[in-house]
Structure formats: C-alpha cells, structure tokens
Amino acid sequence: MLGKNNNEWTTDIVLIDIINFSKLEAKHQLEIINFLTKSYTMMIEKMLETSNMSLNNLILGYISTGDGFYCILNPKLKGYGTILGLSFNYFSEHIAKKYSYFEGLRIAVHTGKIYEFIDILGNKNYIGDGLNDCSRYLEIKDYKISTIMVSDTAYESLKAFLDRYKNFNALLMEREFKYSSPYIFEDKHGNKKEGRLVWLRKAGIINPPNANFNSMLRR
C-alpha cells in the first residue's frame, strides 16, 4: 500500500538470476537474455489477457541486473509474488530445452520497501532496501534450482494473500505446493535472514487473482 510518501511502497519483489551468466561467451549472454526477456514478456502478456488486466495493474516496473532482473509487483497484489516466481521457474524448463548451455535460474521473492524516482533518462526507476534484501536470499548455499527462495516477509504475505483468495489456496493444494522448514542464515554483511524454499510438484503458470483459475500451462 502507499506509504507516507506517494513514491514509497511496500510490495513483493521477484528477483530472477541466470546461473553462471558471467561465465558464458558474450554471444551466448546476448542470446539467452534476449530469449528470456521475450519469453517472459509473452508469458505475462498471456496472463494479462486471460485475467483481463493491464500491465500496470500487475507490475510497477522491471529493473535489469545484467544477469537477470527485478520484477516489482503492484502493492495491491502483495502476496502473489511467490506464485509469480513459481510461474517464472516453470517457464525456465522450456528455456533449458532450447539452450544446452543454460544452467537454470535462481529466483528469490521478498516483501519489502521500495521508492520510485525518475532517472536521468526520464524513466521511472526504483531503489530501496527491499531490492537489496531480496538479493541476499540468493546467497543461501543449499539453494536448489527446482525451487524458489522466499523471505519470511514474503511467506507471510503469501499466507495473507491465500486468506483473501480462497480459490488460490485450493489451487496450490491441487498443484501440491510444498515448502521447507525455515532457513536461518547470515548474509555477506553479517545480517540475520530467514526464508523458505518453496516449489510445486505439479508445476504450471498461475494467473493473477481475477483470472480463470483453471487456465494454466501443465507439464
């Protein structure tokens, strides 16, 4: 929701990171980032079409990290970030089938504070501890690419979201939603973090709340 300032939000942040991107040849880096961008753009456009929703109603903005990107959700959909991360993770399997050198994605979700500003090119951009904290959840050593890492705040946001949208709760049960025990670790700055690994045994793309809940890609 809106904070004290009209450019301040607390919302879900989904971070996509391409594993060992810096070790790829430059031509492969360009090839995979282009394909990843186009694929996820098409995926989101399809989700929006099915949900009868505009892009601005789903996403505040994207921030490139060079080897991936941050996806910042509209605060009204706080809690859906974990489900969107699971959908991104499912789609990465199709990328792996196309490019033999693609080792997969690491995905983290965090609910935190971000601030909007206008950058030097006149475009909307975002900063804030929420972005930095989200990246820390990719540091966990036991991370598995078949899962995504969610922070303690993102996990609480997900539970609140499922309380509001009972159909989503039933849908995740149908898709065999699983989660690990809490992981407690220190990031590289010595700050204590807590999160969980989550995954779907029956993976698929799950549309935003006002979507047709049965409309998903399946294995």
Short mmCIF file of C-alpha atoms in Angstrom, two decimals:
data_model
loop_
_atom_site.label_atom_id
_atom_site.label_comp_id
_atom_site.label_asym_id
_atom_site.label_seq_id
_atom_site.Cartn_x
_atom_site.Cartn_y
_atom_site.Cartn_z
CA MET A 1 0.00 0.00 0.00
CA LEU A 2 1.04 3.63 -0.26
CA GLY A 3 3.44 4.79 2.42
CA LYS A 4 3.91 8.22 3.93
CA ASN A 5 5.21 9.46 0.60
CA ASN A 6 3.45 8.89 -2.70
CA ASN A 7 6.64 7.35 -4.16
CA GLU A 8 7.07 4.77 -1.36
CA TRP A 9 5.61 1.26 -1.39
CA THR A 10 5.86 -1.99 0.47
CA THR A 11 5.30 -4.76 -2.02
CA ASP A 12 6.55 -8.07 -3.44
CA ILE A 13 9.83 -8.11 -5.33
CA VAL A 14 10.74 -11.10 -7.54
CA LEU A 15 14.42 -11.43 -8.48
CA ILE A 16 15.43 -13.58 -11.47
CA ASP A 17 19.12 -14.53 -11.69
CA ILE A 18 20.67 -16.55 -14.54
CA ILE A 19 23.09 -19.10 -13.09
CA ASN A 20 26.72 -18.57 -14.16
CA PHE A 21 25.72 -15.89 -16.66
CA SER A 22 29.11 -14.16 -16.38
CA LYS A 23 30.89 -17.37 -17.42
CA LEU A 24 29.05 -17.56 -20.76
CA GLU A 25 30.51 -16.26 -24.01
CA ALA A 26 29.24 -12.79 -24.93
CA LYS A 27 27.19 -14.14 -27.84
CA HIS A 28 25.52 -16.66 -25.54
CA GLN A 29 24.84 -13.98 -22.94
CA LEU A 30 23.07 -11.88 -25.55
CA GLU A 31 21.21 -14.88 -26.94
CA ILE A 32 19.90 -16.09 -23.58
CA ILE A 33 18.95 -12.67 -22.20
CA ASN A 34 17.04 -11.86 -25.40
CA PHE A 35 15.20 -15.16 -25.33
CA LEU A 36 14.47 -14.88 -21.61
CA THR A 37 13.10 -11.35 -21.99
CA LYS A 38 10.90 -12.24 -24.97
CA SER A 39 9.66 -15.45 -23.35
CA TYR A 40 8.66 -13.82 -20.08
CA THR A 41 7.10 -10.87 -21.92
CA MET A 42 4.92 -13.31 -23.88
CA MET A 43 4.09 -15.24 -20.72
CA ILE A 44 2.97 -12.11 -18.87
CA GLU A 45 1.00 -10.82 -21.86
CA LYS A 46 -0.89 -14.13 -21.97
CA MET A 47 -1.55 -13.98 -18.23
CA LEU A 48 -2.86 -10.42 -18.54
CA GLU A 49 -5.08 -11.33 -21.48
CA THR A 50 -6.62 -14.22 -19.56
CA SER A 51 -7.03 -12.10 -16.45
CA ASN A 52 -8.41 -9.07 -18.32
CA MET A 53 -5.81 -6.97 -16.53
CA SER A 54 -3.46 -4.20 -17.66
CA LEU A 55 0.29 -4.50 -17.17
CA ASN A 56 0.28 -1.58 -14.71
CA ASN A 57 -2.27 -3.41 -12.58
CA LEU A 58 0.15 -6.31 -12.23
CA ILE A 59 3.63 -4.82 -12.26
CA LEU A 60 5.07 -1.47 -11.17
CA GLY A 61 8.32 -1.97 -13.04
CA TYR A 62 11.35 -4.02 -14.02
CA ILE A 63 14.98 -3.37 -13.14
CA SER A 64 17.71 -5.09 -15.14
CA THR A 65 20.60 -6.56 -13.15
CA GLY A 66 22.68 -7.54 -16.20
CA ASP A 67 22.31 -11.26 -15.47
CA GLY A 68 18.59 -11.10 -14.76
CA PHE A 69 16.03 -8.64 -13.48
CA TYR A 70 13.89 -7.50 -10.57
CA CYS A 71 10.12 -7.61 -11.10
CA ILE A 72 8.24 -5.25 -8.74
CA LEU A 73 4.58 -6.08 -8.24
CA ASN A 74 1.70 -3.68 -7.80
CA PRO A 75 1.21 -3.42 -4.00
CA LYS A 76 -2.46 -4.41 -4.42
CA LEU A 77 -1.20 -7.89 -5.38
CA LYS A 78 1.20 -8.27 -2.45
CA GLY A 79 1.46 -11.98 -1.71
CA TYR A 80 1.11 -13.05 -5.35
CA GLY A 81 4.87 -12.59 -5.87
CA THR A 82 5.68 -16.10 -4.66
CA ILE A 83 3.15 -17.57 -7.12
CA LEU A 84 4.57 -15.44 -9.94
CA GLY A 85 8.06 -16.65 -9.02
CA LEU A 86 6.88 -20.26 -9.25
CA SER A 87 5.41 -19.50 -12.69
CA PHE A 88 8.72 -17.96 -13.82
CA ASN A 89 10.54 -21.04 -12.54
CA TYR A 90 8.27 -23.39 -14.51
CA PHE A 91 8.89 -21.49 -17.72
CA SER A 92 12.66 -21.78 -17.30
CA GLU A 93 12.36 -25.50 -18.05
CA HIS A 94 11.34 -24.61 -21.60
CA ILE A 95 14.40 -22.36 -21.94
CA ALA A 96 16.68 -25.21 -20.82
CA LYS A 97 15.31 -27.41 -23.59
CA LYS A 98 16.31 -24.82 -26.21
CA TYR A 99 19.80 -23.89 -24.99
CA SER A 100 22.19 -26.60 -23.80
CA TYR A 101 24.46 -24.07 -22.08
CA PHE A 102 21.61 -22.66 -19.95
CA GLU A 103 22.09 -23.92 -16.37
CA GLY A 104 18.84 -22.57 -14.98
CA LEU A 105 17.59 -19.72 -12.85
CA ARG A 106 17.76 -18.80 -9.22
CA ILE A 107 14.65 -16.95 -8.07
CA ALA A 108 14.05 -15.09 -4.82
CA VAL A 109 10.92 -13.32 -3.56
CA HIS A 110 10.84 -10.71 -0.82
CA THR A 111 8.22 -8.31 0.53
CA GLY A 112 9.97 -5.03 1.25
CA LYS A 113 10.03 -1.29 0.81
CA ILE A 114 10.91 0.41 -2.47
CA TYR A 115 10.97 4.02 -3.64
CA GLU A 116 10.13 5.33 -7.09
CA PHE A 117 12.20 8.06 -8.75
CA ILE A 118 12.75 9.48 -12.21
CA ASP A 119 16.16 8.56 -13.58
CA ILE A 120 18.49 10.61 -15.80
CA LEU A 121 16.68 9.40 -18.94
CA GLY A 122 13.32 10.50 -17.58
CA ASN A 123 12.13 6.95 -16.90
CA LYS A 124 10.57 5.57 -13.72
CA ASN A 125 13.07 3.61 -11.66
CA TYR A 126 13.23 2.12 -8.17
CA ILE A 127 15.62 1.91 -5.23
CA GLY A 128 15.27 0.76 -1.65
CA ASP A 129 16.27 -1.78 0.96
CA GLY A 130 13.64 -4.16 -0.42
CA LEU A 131 15.73 -4.70 -3.55
CA ASN A 132 18.96 -5.22 -1.62
CA ASP A 133 17.33 -7.58 0.86
CA CYS A 134 15.77 -9.61 -1.95
CA SER A 135 19.19 -10.27 -3.49
CA ARG A 136 20.52 -11.60 -0.17
CA TYR A 137 18.16 -14.56 -0.38
CA LEU A 138 20.10 -15.92 -3.34
CA GLU A 139 23.18 -16.32 -1.15
CA ILE A 140 21.89 -19.42 0.65
CA LYS A 141 24.21 -22.35 -0.03
CA ASP A 142 21.51 -25.05 -0.05
CA TYR A 143 19.56 -23.37 -2.85
CA LYS A 144 18.13 -25.79 -5.45
CA ILE A 145 17.11 -24.54 -8.91
CA SER A 146 13.89 -26.56 -8.84
CA THR A 147 12.71 -24.32 -6.01
CA ILE A 148 12.46 -20.63 -5.27
CA MET A 149 13.57 -18.89 -2.09
CA VAL A 150 11.04 -16.70 -0.29
CA SER A 151 11.86 -14.42 2.61
CA ASP A 152 9.98 -14.59 5.90
CA THR A 153 8.09 -11.41 4.97
CA ALA A 154 7.18 -12.77 1.51
CA TYR A 155 5.95 -16.00 3.09
CA GLU A 156 3.71 -14.05 5.48
CA SER A 157 2.42 -12.00 2.52
CA LEU A 158 1.62 -15.22 0.67
CA LYS A 159 -0.38 -16.57 3.63
CA ALA A 160 -2.36 -13.31 3.85
CA PHE A 161 -2.98 -13.46 0.09
CA LEU A 162 -4.29 -17.03 0.33
CA ASP A 163 -6.61 -15.98 3.16
CA ARG A 164 -8.10 -13.34 0.87
CA TYR A 165 -8.28 -15.56 -2.22
CA LYS A 166 -9.57 -18.97 -1.11
CA ASN A 167 -9.57 -20.28 -4.68
CA PHE A 168 -5.81 -19.80 -4.84
CA ASN A 169 -5.37 -21.76 -1.65
CA ALA A 170 -7.30 -24.67 -3.17
CA LEU A 171 -5.37 -24.32 -6.43
CA LEU A 172 -1.98 -24.54 -4.70
CA MET A 173 -3.14 -27.61 -2.81
CA GLU A 174 -4.19 -29.17 -6.11
CA ARG A 175 -0.77 -28.37 -7.60
CA GLU A 176 0.91 -29.86 -4.48
CA PHE A 177 2.53 -26.74 -3.11
CA LYS A 178 5.46 -27.63 -0.82
CA TYR A 179 7.76 -25.66 1.45
CA SER A 180 10.82 -26.33 3.54
CA SER A 181 11.46 -25.66 7.19
CA PRO A 182 12.76 -22.12 7.81
CA TYR A 183 16.36 -21.44 6.83
CA ILE A 184 18.18 -19.01 9.11
CA PHE A 185 21.47 -17.66 7.79
CA GLU A 186 23.71 -14.61 7.78
CA ASP A 187 24.19 -12.64 4.58
CA LYS A 188 27.58 -11.35 3.44
CA HIS A 189 27.15 -8.28 5.65
CA GLY A 190 26.50 -10.38 8.74
CA ASN A 191 22.78 -9.64 8.87
CA LYS A 192 20.48 -12.44 10.00
CA LYS A 193 17.95 -13.61 7.39
CA GLU A 194 15.15 -16.16 7.45
CA GLY A 195 13.39 -17.74 4.49
CA ARG A 196 11.99 -20.92 2.99
CA LEU A 197 12.41 -22.88 -0.21
CA VAL A 198 9.06 -23.45 -1.93
CA TRP A 199 8.03 -25.42 -5.01
CA LEU A 200 5.14 -27.05 -6.86
CA ARG A 201 5.20 -30.77 -7.52
CA LYS A 202 2.77 -30.18 -10.39
CA ALA A 203 4.26 -27.03 -11.85
CA GLY A 204 2.46 -24.57 -14.10
CA ILE A 205 1.74 -20.93 -14.82
CA ILE A 206 -0.87 -19.49 -12.46
CA ASN A 207 -2.66 -16.31 -13.48
CA PRO A 208 -3.34 -13.30 -11.19
CA PRO A 209 -6.40 -13.25 -8.88
CA ASN A 210 -9.18 -12.34 -11.27
CA ALA A 211 -8.05 -14.99 -13.79
CA ASN A 212 -9.69 -18.23 -14.79
CA PHE A 213 -8.11 -20.39 -12.09
CA ASN A 214 -8.09 -23.47 -14.28
CA SER A 215 -6.15 -21.73 -17.06
CA MET A 216 -2.56 -22.88 -16.66
CA LEU A 217 0.18 -24.47 -18.66
CA ARG A 218 0.73 -28.02 -17.48
CA ARG A 219 3.57 -30.48 -17.79
#
